[in-house]
Tab-separated table of C-alpha atoms and ligand atoms in Angstrom:
chain	number	residue	atom	x	y	z
A	1	UNK	CA	14.629	1.248	9.027
A	2	UNK	CA	16.653	-1.546	10.927
A	3	UNK	CA	19.845	-0.110	12.336
A	4	UNK	CA	23.111	-1.428	11.177
A	5	UNK	CA	25.461	-3.091	13.881
A	6	UNK	CA	27.931	-4.625	11.691
A	7	UNK	CA	29.507	-4.201	7.992
A	8	UNK	CA	31.264	-5.869	5.194
A	9	UNK	CA	34.246	-4.954	3.359
A	10	UNK	CA	34.417	-4.988	-0.383
A	11	UNK	CA	37.699	-4.541	-1.950
A	12	UNK	CA	37.716	-3.534	-5.798
A	13	UNK	CA	41.059	-2.963	-7.397
A	14	UNK	CA	42.829	-2.477	-4.137
A	15	UNK	CA	40.138	0.194	-2.999
A	16	UNK	CA	37.889	-0.847	-0.035
A	17	UNK	CA	34.570	-0.078	0.860
A	18	UNK	CA	32.530	-0.516	4.009
A	19	UNK	CA	28.965	-1.642	3.219
A	20	UNK	CA	26.446	-1.659	6.326
A	21	UNK	CA	24.656	-4.899	7.134
A	22	UNK	CA	21.100	-4.704	8.962
A	23	UNK	CA	19.502	-7.488	10.744
A	24	UNK	CA	15.853	-8.217	10.537
A	25	UNK	CA	13.369	-9.364	12.877
A	26	UNK	CA	13.637	-12.839	11.020
A	27	UNK	CA	15.344	-13.838	8.135
A	28	UNK	CA	18.704	-13.251	6.489
A	29	UNK	CA	20.827	-10.178	7.181
A	30	UNK	CA	20.918	-7.442	4.368
A	31	UNK	CA	23.843	-5.763	2.828
A	32	UNK	CA	23.232	-2.206	2.143
A	33	UNK	CA	24.692	-1.424	-1.454
A	34	UNK	CA	22.916	1.753	-2.054
A	35	UNK	CA	26.007	4.026	-1.910
A	36	UNK	CA	28.041	1.253	-3.785
A	37	UNK	CA	27.970	2.761	-7.316
A	38	UNK	CA	28.595	6.448	-6.233
A	39	UNK	CA	31.598	5.437	-4.218
A	40	UNK	CA	33.007	2.682	-6.510
A	41	UNK	CA	31.516	3.310	-10.012
A	42	UNK	CA	30.302	-0.368	-9.903
A	43	UNK	CA	26.847	-1.816	-10.298
A	44	UNK	CA	25.704	-5.113	-8.570
A	45	UNK	CA	24.345	-7.789	-10.943
A	46	UNK	CA	21.340	-9.921	-9.785
A	47	UNK	CA	18.970	-10.791	-12.823
A	48	UNK	CA	15.568	-12.190	-11.361
A	49	UNK	CA	16.656	-10.527	-8.034
A	50	UNK	CA	17.532	-13.955	-6.499
A	51	UNK	CA	19.567	-12.374	-3.825
A	52	UNK	CA	18.188	-8.785	-3.697
A	53	UNK	CA	15.969	-7.237	-1.034
A	54	UNK	CA	14.095	-4.494	-2.881
A	55	UNK	CA	12.551	-3.005	0.335
A	56	UNK	CA	11.985	-3.333	3.941
A	57	UNK	CA	8.406	-4.507	4.903
A	58	UNK	CA	6.339	-5.357	8.099
A	59	UNK	CA	3.602	-7.194	6.117
A	60	UNK	CA	4.508	-10.916	5.357
A	61	UNK	CA	7.577	-13.082	6.335
A	62	UNK	CA	8.457	-16.273	4.595
A	63	UNK	CA	11.069	-18.766	5.669
A	64	UNK	CA	11.538	-20.999	2.577
A	65	UNK	CA	13.653	-23.567	4.168
A	66	UNK	CA	10.988	-24.137	7.224
A	67	UNK	CA	8.190	-23.753	5.023
A	68	UNK	CA	6.816	-20.799	7.193
A	69	UNK	CA	4.546	-18.018	6.293
A	70	UNK	CA	3.526	-15.331	8.431
A	71	UNK	CA	1.108	-12.343	8.006
A	72	UNK	CA	1.981	-9.728	10.518
A	73	UNK	CA	3.527	-12.402	12.427
A	74	UNK	CA	0.619	-14.932	12.355
A	75	UNK	CA	1.316	-18.275	10.660
A	76	UNK	CA	-0.766	-18.976	7.712
A	77	UNK	CA	-2.154	-22.353	8.905
A	78	UNK	CA	-3.773	-20.370	12.110
A	79	UNK	CA	-5.169	-17.917	9.896
A	80	UNK	CA	-6.607	-20.429	7.466
A	81	UNK	CA	-8.261	-22.429	10.065
A	82	UNK	CA	-9.157	-19.824	12.701
A	83	UNK	CA	-9.759	-16.579	10.783
A	84	UNK	CA	-11.497	-15.439	7.521
A	85	UNK	CA	-10.632	-13.451	4.624
A	86	UNK	CA	-11.963	-10.135	5.486
A	87	UNK	CA	-10.321	-10.051	8.848
A	88	UNK	CA	-6.988	-11.174	7.030
A	89	UNK	CA	-7.551	-8.253	4.925
A	90	UNK	CA	-8.067	-5.990	7.986
A	91	UNK	CA	-4.764	-7.556	9.479
A	92	UNK	CA	-2.827	-6.853	6.273
A	93	UNK	CA	-4.120	-3.451	5.911
A	94	UNK	CA	-3.694	-2.251	9.366
A	95	UNK	CA	-1.213	-4.580	10.991
A	96	UNK	CA	-3.483	-5.966	13.920
A	97	UNK	CA	-6.286	-8.258	14.128
A	98	UNK	CA	-9.692	-6.146	14.610
A	99	UNK	CA	-11.663	-5.817	17.492
A	100	UNK	CA	-15.223	-7.106	17.101
A	101	UNK	CA	-16.359	-3.600	16.641
A	102	UNK	CA	-13.319	-2.787	14.074
A	103	UNK	CA	-14.254	-6.053	12.049
A	104	UNK	CA	-17.914	-5.116	11.978
A	105	UNK	CA	-17.364	-1.661	10.550
A	106	UNK	CA	-14.555	-2.905	8.039
A	107	UNK	CA	-16.919	-5.641	6.769
A	108	UNK	CA	-19.929	-3.205	6.264
A	109	UNK	CA	-17.747	-0.744	4.560
A	110	UNK	CA	-16.389	-3.436	2.195
A	111	UNK	CA	-19.814	-4.783	1.714
A	112	UNK	CA	-21.113	-1.376	0.575
A	113	UNK	CA	-18.531	-1.003	-1.982
A	114	UNK	CA	-18.933	-4.233	-4.060
A	115	UNK	CA	-21.330	-2.606	-6.746
A	116	UNK	CA	-19.549	-1.155	-9.640
A	117	UNK	CA	-20.469	2.078	-11.555
A	118	UNK	CA	-23.092	1.148	-13.782
A	119	UNK	CA	-21.754	2.720	-16.644
A	120	UNK	CA	-18.977	-0.168	-16.368
A	121	UNK	CA	-21.346	-2.498	-17.678
A	122	UNK	CA	-21.173	-0.826	-21.237
A	123	UNK	CA	-17.363	-1.202	-20.701
A	124	UNK	CA	-17.624	-4.755	-20.597
A	125	UNK	CA	-19.648	-5.039	-23.469
A	126	UNK	CA	-16.917	-4.026	-25.747
A	127	UNK	CA	-15.028	-7.290	-25.201
A	128	UNK	CA	-15.398	-10.270	-27.269
A	129	UNK	CA	-17.322	-12.780	-25.440
A	130	UNK	CA	-14.431	-15.273	-25.789
A	131	UNK	CA	-12.015	-12.961	-24.243
A	132	UNK	CA	-9.953	-14.407	-21.435
A	133	UNK	CA	-11.154	-13.315	-18.050
A	134	UNK	CA	-7.968	-11.930	-16.907
A	135	UNK	CA	-7.689	-9.810	-20.298
A	136	UNK	CA	-11.014	-8.242	-19.184
A	137	UNK	CA	-9.812	-7.810	-15.438
A	138	UNK	CA	-6.625	-6.052	-16.477
A	139	UNK	CA	-8.783	-3.786	-18.717
A	140	UNK	CA	-11.468	-3.176	-16.238
A	141	UNK	CA	-9.405	-2.641	-13.103
A	142	UNK	CA	-6.982	-0.187	-14.939
A	143	UNK	CA	-10.367	1.392	-16.154
A	144	UNK	CA	-11.524	2.156	-12.680
A	145	UNK	CA	-9.460	5.024	-12.507
A	146	UNK	CA	-11.900	6.417	-15.385
A	147	UNK	CA	-14.744	5.895	-13.057
A	148	UNK	CA	-13.451	6.716	-9.732
A	149	UNK	CA	-11.483	9.943	-10.050
A	150	UNK	CA	-12.317	10.966	-6.602
A	151	UNK	CA	-9.817	8.206	-5.255
A	152	UNK	CA	-6.679	8.507	-7.542
A	153	UNK	CA	-4.852	11.139	-5.572
A	154	UNK	CA	-2.198	9.156	-3.778
A	155	UNK	CA	-1.109	12.075	-1.732
A	156	UNK	CA	-4.582	12.235	-0.064
A	157	UNK	CA	-4.694	9.593	2.703
A	158	UNK	CA	-8.279	9.573	2.589
A	159	UNK	CA	-8.381	8.906	-1.008
A	160	UNK	CA	-6.053	5.992	-0.590
A	161	UNK	CA	-8.290	4.437	2.052
A	162	UNK	CA	-11.236	4.770	-0.221
A	163	UNK	CA	-9.330	3.358	-3.154
A	164	UNK	CA	-8.272	0.499	-0.956
A	165	UNK	CA	-11.631	-0.361	0.247
A	166	UNK	CA	-13.085	0.047	-3.493
A	167	UNK	CA	-10.267	-2.490	-5.060
A	168	UNK	CA	-11.137	-5.144	-2.324
A	169	UNK	CA	-14.622	-4.857	-2.652
A	170	UNK	CA	-15.104	-4.661	-6.516
A	171	UNK	CA	-12.450	-6.726	-7.825
A	172	UNK	CA	-14.599	-9.970	-6.999
A	173	UNK	CA	-17.574	-8.139	-8.645
A	174	UNK	CA	-15.539	-7.583	-11.718
A	175	UNK	CA	-14.194	-11.021	-11.928
A	176	UNK	CA	-17.664	-12.531	-11.545
A	177	UNK	CA	-18.801	-10.236	-14.455
A	178	UNK	CA	-16.058	-11.435	-16.536
A	179	UNK	CA	-17.020	-14.986	-15.933
A	180	UNK	CA	-20.630	-14.053	-16.649
A	181	UNK	CA	-19.877	-12.264	-19.734
A	182	UNK	CA	-17.911	-15.193	-21.138
A	183	UNK	CA	-20.725	-17.753	-20.750
A	184	UNK	CA	-23.347	-15.250	-22.250
A	185	UNK	CA	-25.129	-15.139	-19.045
A	186	UNK	CA	-26.549	-11.650	-17.213
A	187	UNK	CA	-24.539	-10.058	-14.734
A	188	UNK	CA	-25.566	-10.750	-11.003
A	189	UNK	CA	-25.464	-7.834	-8.483
A	190	UNK	CA	-23.683	-8.164	-5.326
A	191	UNK	CA	-26.019	-8.906	-2.345
A	192	UNK	CA	-25.340	-7.307	1.084
A	193	UNK	CA	-26.698	-9.870	2.860
A	194	UNK	CA	-24.001	-12.440	1.772
A	195	UNK	CA	-20.437	-12.690	3.224
A	196	UNK	CA	-17.557	-11.993	0.829
A	197	UNK	CA	-16.946	-15.521	-0.371
A	198	UNK	CA	-20.726	-16.553	-0.617
A	199	UNK	CA	-21.539	-13.198	-2.479
A	200	UNK	CA	-18.807	-14.076	-4.994
A	201	UNK	CA	-19.960	-17.599	-5.511
A	202	UNK	CA	-23.483	-16.183	-5.950
A	203	UNK	CA	-22.401	-13.642	-8.296
A	204	UNK	CA	-20.610	-16.395	-10.499
A	205	UNK	CA	-23.226	-19.154	-10.322
A	206	UNK	CA	-26.715	-17.375	-9.551
A	207	UNK	CA	-29.191	-16.827	-12.548
A	208	UNK	CA	-32.163	-14.572	-12.547
A	209	UNK	CA	-34.374	-17.398	-13.324
A	210	UNK	CA	-34.096	-19.304	-9.975
A	211	UNK	CA	-32.906	-18.773	-6.389
A	212	UNK	CA	-29.478	-19.770	-5.824
A	213	UNK	CA	-28.334	-20.950	-2.377
A	214	UNK	CA	-24.630	-20.871	-1.637
A	215	UNK	CA	-23.511	-24.046	0.094
A	216	UNK	CA	-21.962	-22.671	3.286
A	217	UNK	CA	-19.305	-25.688	3.231
A	218	UNK	CA	-18.034	-24.331	-0.463
A	219	UNK	CA	-18.236	-20.678	0.607
A	220	UNK	CA	-15.792	-21.660	3.621
A	221	UNK	CA	-13.463	-23.413	1.164
A	222	UNK	CA	-13.792	-20.283	-1.300
A	223	UNK	CA	-12.802	-18.130	1.684
A	224	UNK	CA	-9.974	-20.201	2.571
A	225	UNK	CA	-8.657	-20.130	-0.864
A	226	UNK	CA	-8.841	-16.376	-0.834
A	227	UNK	CA	-6.997	-16.393	2.518
A	228	UNK	CA	-4.243	-18.557	1.192
A	229	UNK	CA	-3.518	-16.171	-1.716
A	230	UNK	CA	-3.705	-12.867	0.213
A	231	UNK	CA	-0.144	-11.868	0.166
A	232	UNK	CA	3.208	-13.279	-0.446
A	233	UNK	CA	6.045	-11.023	0.245
A	234	UNK	CA	7.907	-9.435	-2.843
A	235	UNK	CA	6.812	-12.070	-5.480
A	236	UNK	CA	6.936	-10.933	-9.007
A	237	UNK	CA	3.250	-9.236	-9.144
A	238	UNK	CA	3.806	-7.523	-5.776
A	239	UNK	CA	6.836	-6.111	-6.892
A	240	UNK	CA	5.352	-4.923	-10.386
A	241	UNK	CA	2.535	-3.025	-8.254
A	242	UNK	CA	5.532	-1.323	-6.055
A	243	UNK	CA	7.505	-0.528	-9.265
A	244	UNK	CA	4.408	1.134	-10.884
A	245	UNK	CA	3.572	2.784	-7.565
A	246	UNK	CA	7.090	4.290	-7.311
A	247	UNK	CA	6.282	6.425	-10.254
A	248	UNK	CA	3.278	7.784	-8.653
A	249	UNK	CA	0.733	6.121	-10.626
A	250	UNK	CA	-2.956	5.866	-9.356
A	251	UNK	CA	-3.972	2.795	-7.332
A	252	UNK	CA	-6.032	1.377	-10.339
A	253	UNK	CA	-3.066	1.622	-12.617
A	254	UNK	CA	-0.652	0.011	-10.072
A	255	UNK	CA	-3.113	-3.043	-9.289
A	256	UNK	CA	-3.894	-3.431	-12.914
A	257	UNK	CA	-0.263	-3.800	-13.591
A	258	UNK	CA	-0.050	-6.605	-10.865
A	259	UNK	CA	-2.873	-8.309	-12.485
A	260	UNK	CA	-0.974	-8.198	-15.531
A	261	UNK	CA	2.047	-9.742	-14.149
A	262	UNK	CA	0.393	-12.411	-12.169
A	263	UNK	CA	-1.219	-13.620	-15.503
A	264	UNK	CA	2.155	-15.439	-16.428
A	265	UNK	CA	2.178	-19.272	-16.159
A	266	UNK	CA	5.422	-18.966	-13.932
A	267	UNK	CA	3.379	-16.976	-11.537
A	268	UNK	CA	-0.404	-16.986	-11.146
A	269	UNK	CA	-1.176	-18.521	-14.299
A	270	UNK	CA	0.223	-21.810	-12.970
A	271	UNK	CA	-3.136	-22.906	-11.574
A	272	UNK	CA	-4.638	-22.893	-14.742
A	273	UNK	CA	-1.488	-24.486	-16.657
A	274	UNK	CA	-1.319	-27.051	-13.487
A	275	UNK	CA	-4.853	-28.450	-14.121
A	276	UNK	CA	-4.484	-28.340	-17.768
A	277	UNK	CA	-1.356	-30.395	-17.342
A	278	UNK	CA	-3.125	-32.943	-15.037
A	279	UNK	CA	-5.737	-33.395	-17.637
A	280	UNK	CA	-3.216	-33.990	-20.316
A	281	UNK	CA	-1.493	-36.633	-18.298
A	282	UNK	CA	-5.044	-38.012	-17.797
A	283	UNK	CA	-4.155	-41.378	-15.939
A	284	UNK	CA	-1.403	-42.449	-13.451
A	285	UNK	CA	0.238	-44.868	-15.853
A	286	UNK	CA	1.315	-41.579	-17.911
A	287	UNK	CA	2.860	-39.883	-14.999
A	288	UNK	CA	6.372	-41.435	-15.473
A	289	UNK	CA	6.411	-39.899	-19.273
A	290	UNK	CA	5.961	-36.471	-17.720
A	291	UNK	CA	8.236	-36.530	-14.965
A	292	UNK	CA	10.872	-37.612	-17.755
A	293	UNK	CA	9.894	-34.637	-19.761
A	294	UNK	CA	10.168	-32.239	-16.707
A	295	UNK	CA	13.703	-33.758	-15.978
A	296	UNK	CA	15.036	-33.474	-19.671
A	297	UNK	CA	17.009	-30.299	-20.176
A	298	UNK	CA	16.076	-30.266	-23.672
A	299	UNK	CA	12.463	-30.099	-23.122
A	300	UNK	CA	11.231	-26.796	-22.044
A	301	UNK	CA	8.202	-28.757	-19.967
A	302	UNK	CA	8.090	-28.088	-16.534
A	303	UNK	CA	5.747	-29.485	-13.934
A	304	UNK	CA	3.182	-26.617	-13.431
A	305	UNK	CA	2.268	-26.250	-9.507
A	306	UNK	CA	5.937	-27.472	-8.546
A	307	UNK	CA	8.786	-25.444	-7.478
A	308	UNK	CA	9.136	-22.012	-5.664
A	309	UNK	CA	12.025	-19.549	-5.744
A	310	UNK	CA	11.523	-19.240	-1.895
A	311	UNK	CA	10.112	-22.492	-0.486
A	312	UNK	CA	12.833	-25.063	-0.498
A	313	UNK	CA	11.180	-27.393	1.741
A	314	UNK	CA	7.171	-27.426	1.304
A	315	UNK	CA	4.828	-24.536	0.636
A	316	UNK	CA	2.504	-24.358	3.698
A	317	UNK	CA	-0.451	-23.058	1.526
A	318	UNK	CA	-0.287	-26.321	-0.458
A	319	UNK	CA	-0.701	-28.320	2.785
A	320	UNK	CA	-3.839	-26.365	3.690
A	321	UNK	CA	-5.010	-26.475	0.180
A	322	UNK	CA	-4.537	-30.097	-0.146
A	323	UNK	CA	-6.743	-30.819	3.005
A	324	UNK	CA	-9.226	-28.398	1.571
A	325	UNK	CA	-9.455	-30.375	-1.605
A	326	UNK	CA	-10.227	-33.520	0.187
A	327	UNK	CA	-13.089	-31.861	2.077
A	328	UNK	CA	-14.616	-30.143	-0.873
A	329	UNK	CA	-14.346	-33.273	-3.148
A	330	UNK	CA	-15.931	-35.406	-0.256
A	331	UNK	CA	-18.582	-32.879	0.034
A	332	UNK	CA	-19.265	-32.929	-3.823
A	333	UNK	CA	-19.273	-36.627	-3.911
A	334	UNK	CA	-16.268	-36.628	-6.273
A	335	UNK	CA	-13.575	-37.979	-4.031
A	336	UNK	CA	-12.656	-40.381	-6.707
A	337	UNK	CA	-12.241	-37.564	-8.893
A	338	UNK	CA	-9.511	-38.982	-11.457
A	339	UNK	CA	-7.638	-35.712	-11.705
A	340	UNK	CA	-7.121	-35.614	-7.973
A	341	UNK	CA	-6.050	-39.103	-8.253
A	342	UNK	CA	-3.464	-38.108	-10.935
A	343	UNK	CA	-2.515	-35.184	-8.720
A	344	UNK	CA	-1.524	-37.090	-5.645
A	345	UNK	CA	0.176	-39.767	-7.434
A	346	UNK	CA	2.062	-37.194	-9.396
A	347	UNK	CA	3.159	-35.519	-6.120
A	348	UNK	CA	4.373	-38.828	-4.758
A	349	UNK	CA	6.221	-39.667	-7.769
A	350	UNK	CA	7.744	-36.370	-8.009
A	351	UNK	CA	8.630	-36.283	-4.343
A	352	UNK	CA	10.376	-39.631	-4.319
A	353	UNK	CA	12.450	-38.649	-7.559
A	354	UNK	CA	16.014	-37.525	-6.797
A	355	UNK	CA	15.808	-34.764	-9.397
A	356	UNK	CA	12.933	-33.020	-7.582
A	357	UNK	CA	14.263	-33.933	-4.242
A	358	UNK	CA	17.876	-32.547	-5.159
A	359	UNK	CA	16.391	-29.233	-6.560
A	360	UNK	CA	13.907	-28.784	-3.665
A	361	UNK	CA	10.952	-28.678	-5.883
A	362	UNK	CA	7.677	-29.324	-3.858
A	363	UNK	CA	3.969	-28.697	-4.806
A	364	UNK	CA	3.206	-24.982	-4.366
A	365	UNK	CA	0.156	-23.062	-3.916
A	366	UNK	CA	-1.093	-23.682	-7.370
A	367	UNK	CA	-0.993	-27.624	-7.322
A	368	UNK	CA	-4.369	-28.058	-5.498
A	369	UNK	CA	-6.310	-25.045	-5.873
A	370	UNK	CA	-7.219	-25.791	-9.475
A	371	UNK	CA	-8.768	-28.972	-8.401
A	372	UNK	CA	-10.969	-27.266	-5.774
A	373	UNK	CA	-11.932	-24.552	-8.208
A	374	UNK	CA	-12.925	-26.988	-10.922
A	375	UNK	CA	-14.835	-29.122	-8.413
A	376	UNK	CA	-16.663	-25.952	-7.615
A	377	UNK	CA	-17.541	-25.453	-10.969
A	378	UNK	CA	-15.180	-22.655	-12.254
A	379	UNK	CA	-13.617	-23.112	-15.751
A	380	UNK	CA	-9.846	-23.214	-15.872
A	381	UNK	CA	-9.928	-19.597	-17.284
A	382	UNK	CA	-11.140	-18.430	-13.877
A	383	UNK	CA	-8.610	-19.785	-11.834
A	384	UNK	CA	-6.128	-16.838	-12.307
A	385	UNK	CA	-8.938	-14.334	-11.925
A	386	UNK	CA	-9.458	-16.023	-8.443
A	387	UNK	CA	-5.995	-15.664	-7.427
A	388	UNK	CA	-5.860	-12.100	-8.641
A	389	UNK	CA	-8.976	-11.086	-6.521
A	390	UNK	CA	-7.390	-12.831	-3.395
A	391	UNK	CA	-4.147	-11.064	-4.016
A	392	UNK	CA	-5.595	-7.687	-4.486
A	393	UNK	CA	-5.540	-7.016	-0.653
A	394	UNK	CA	-1.665	-7.959	-0.623
A	395	UNK	CA	-1.055	-5.808	-3.512
A	396	UNK	CA	-2.932	-2.780	-1.666
A	397	UNK	CA	-1.155	-3.454	1.590
A	398	UNK	CA	2.030	-3.184	0.178
A	399	UNK	CA	1.271	-0.232	-2.208
A	400	UNK	CA	-0.012	1.826	1.051
A	401	UNK	CA	3.257	0.725	2.984
A	402	UNK	CA	5.511	1.841	0.254
A	403	UNK	CA	3.730	5.178	-0.099
A	404	UNK	CA	4.064	5.779	3.612
A	405	UNK	CA	8.024	5.050	3.368
A	406	UNK	CA	10.078	8.212	3.550
A	407	UNK	CA	12.733	6.408	1.614
A	408	UNK	CA	10.484	5.776	-1.284
A	409	UNK	CA	12.008	6.828	-4.665
A	410	UNK	CA	11.158	5.760	-8.157
A	411	UNK	CA	12.561	2.401	-8.910
A	412	UNK	CA	15.132	2.493	-11.723
A	413	UNK	CA	17.282	-0.494	-11.730
A	414	UNK	CA	20.462	-0.358	-14.264
A	415	UNK	CA	22.018	-3.112	-16.413
A	416	UNK	CA	24.974	-4.895	-17.597
A	417	UNK	CA	25.465	-3.418	-21.177
A	418	UNK	CA	26.954	-6.114	-23.647
A	419	UNK	CA	25.662	-4.367	-26.943
A	420	UNK	CA	27.767	-2.768	-29.558
A	421	UNK	CA	30.118	0.090	-28.641
A	422	UNK	CA	29.433	3.547	-29.949
A	423	UNK	CA	29.539	3.803	-33.821
A	424	UNK	CA	28.832	6.200	-36.642
A	425	UNK	CA	25.634	5.923	-38.761
A	426	UNK	CA	26.114	4.589	-42.174
A	427	UNK	CA	24.183	5.947	-45.097
A	428	UNK	CA	22.093	3.159	-46.892
A	429	UNK	CA	24.043	3.361	-50.148
A	430	UNK	CA	27.001	2.412	-48.126
A	431	UNK	CA	25.573	-0.724	-46.500
B	501	SDX	C1	3.446	-18.525	-7.395
B	501	SDX	O1	7.132	-15.628	-5.793
B	501	SDX	C2	6.138	-16.108	-5.056
B	501	SDX	O2	5.674	-16.094	-4.077
B	501	SDX	C3	4.928	-16.676	-6.030
B	501	SDX	C4	3.675	-17.165	-5.293
B	501	SDX	C5	2.701	-16.263	-5.035
B	501	SDX	O3	2.102	-16.651	-3.880
B	501	SDX	O4	2.943	-15.071	-5.236
B	501	SDX	O5	4.064	-18.355	-4.592
B	501	SDX	C6	2.768	-17.818	-6.500
B	501	SDX	O6	3.857	-17.882	-8.633
B	501	SDX	C7	3.854	-19.929	-7.174
B	501	SDX	C8	4.617	-20.734	-8.468
B	501	SDX	C9	3.910	-21.042	-9.423
B	501	SDX	N1	4.475	-21.329	-10.870
B	501	SDX	C10	4.565	-22.772	-11.282
B	501	SDX	O7	3.956	-23.669	-10.631
B	501	SDX	C11	5.320	-22.741	-12.367
B	501	SDX	C12	6.309	-23.958	-12.278
B	501	SDX	N2	7.364	-23.583	-11.591
B	501	SDX	C13	8.716	-23.294	-11.976
B	501	SDX	O8	8.430	-22.442	-13.309
B	501	SDX	C14	9.679	-22.740	-11.278
B	501	SDX	O9	9.708	-23.369	-10.117
B	501	SDX	C15	9.231	-21.203	-10.485
B	501	SDX	C16	8.960	-20.136	-11.502
B	501	SDX	C17	8.091	-21.198	-9.473
B	501	SDX	C18	10.650	-20.883	-9.568
B	501	SDX	O10	11.540	-20.628	-10.526
B	501	SDX	P1	13.251	-20.362	-9.987
B	501	SDX	O11	13.154	-20.005	-8.586
B	501	SDX	O12	13.593	-19.245	-10.938
B	501	SDX	O13	13.799	-21.517	-10.005
B	501	SDX	P2	14.660	-21.905	-11.546
B	501	SDX	O14	13.647	-21.656	-12.825
B	501	SDX	O15	15.817	-21.448	-11.530
B	501	SDX	O16	14.581	-23.485	-11.366
B	501	SDX	C19	15.597	-24.147	-10.589
B	501	SDX	C20	15.937	-25.506	-11.129
B	501	SDX	C21	16.079	-25.335	-12.705
B	501	SDX	O17	16.993	-26.609	-13.242
B	501	SDX	P3	18.683	-26.162	-13.540
B	501	SDX	O18	18.616	-24.899	-14.413
B	501	SDX	O19	19.173	-25.571	-12.128
B	501	SDX	O20	19.078	-27.475	-13.959
B	501	SDX	O21	14.829	-26.350	-11.219
B	501	SDX	C22	14.214	-26.894	-12.274
B	501	SDX	C23	14.911	-25.740	-13.157
B	501	SDX	O22	14.827	-26.149	-14.715
B	501	SDX	N3	12.947	-26.450	-12.179
B	501	SDX	C24	11.798	-27.198	-12.341
B	501	SDX	C25	10.569	-26.882	-11.986
B	501	SDX	N4	10.888	-25.682	-11.531
B	501	SDX	C26	12.276	-25.355	-11.383
B	501	SDX	N5	12.019	-28.309	-13.198
B	501	SDX	C27	10.727	-28.968	-13.376
B	501	SDX	N6	9.491	-28.580	-13.159
B	501	SDX	C28	9.489	-27.523	-12.414
B	501	SDX	N7	8.237	-27.072	-12.100
């Protein structure tokens, strides 16, 4: 915990309270209000946690004003161009970039955990074929607690390690199986001779009837998408994982809770919603109509893939993702993709519109990812599952960090009660 070198004085009804202030490595100071209720009988009030630090962490730092994203101090654009996803996983989990030997051992470990218990295949067959892959992922990842009892004890460091490796290794297999199940194709087993991203593409797009060779450029683009989504400080789904973990729930239940939260269109579901929006716009000449709707207070429509609670300048992930979109579409010979054309013109129209500039609304990570994923052959229903499998390492890293925190206690927010004051029951004949 950072030490307090200064404090703030809060005065309520003539009574003053000293509140310690902690200064971080980077970012805003924090005001420690933990003793405020006990001392003053007053709660703080912050729906949506716009001004609340829920924990301390050493994993990821975001500077929304500068458009900075650091994982253990390393900028995301450097990791996206110089590293690869499993190395970033190691960095997030253990705090330092691995040596060549450490990386080799880690990659071999993850590779040999990619198969799932054969009995889980029967579990999959209980779903309808048209189930949304996210519904299957929430169920299947939660159900891992029913198949891997030997890694559910959160008080056993060895079991925490095994559960971490199993989740990072098996969630892509589950995501690929959810896709295969939805299109009526047989499951494709993981292959130990393929790297993480190539293995996922192979499990999604190979069929038993013929050999499927993964294009290395697409595998690289896939790996970059995984890296760009790996972790992102205390976002809604990570906070969900931390809250679930604070009750002592097993790791599979906690990650399933994170997947459930990520599914929402305001969060990880935005990549699917964004591409569906771009398709609804259809042609650049309809962009003004949708810009007007996004600005209309009486219209609930929002530009999906725009805006962010923290980034008020630009989302550094969107910048890298846009470059990747150009590369993948050039490779696939679809650089004239009409949807990409709409996306680029929409981005320019919004960035030049005072409404979006004043409200600091810029493209976020979800704006371009869907364009790449669709070009790769994924249906929109698989966009959020890709986000979820990428973010699993971030959730796990934050879960491990919280469990190791001696200050950890069950998360239990209070409320501003505006309901009816106490009253007596009225018998039905008197109502
Ligand atoms: C992710 O937290 C994370 O780190 C998340 C994430 C991660 O990696 O985990 O980065 C991933 O979830 C990215 C965000 C994906 N969601 C979308 O693209 C959905 C569209 N965006 C919005 O719903 C919204 O911008 C949020 C949810 C992302 C952020 O919402 P905030 O911070 O609560 O902001 P707000 O809703 O209070 O909006 C501020 C103003 C409002 O207008 P006023 O009430 O002040 O007049 O901006 C407007 C909003 O109406 N606004 C938008 C808008 N986003 C905000 N107007 C039009 N289009 C939009 N997209």
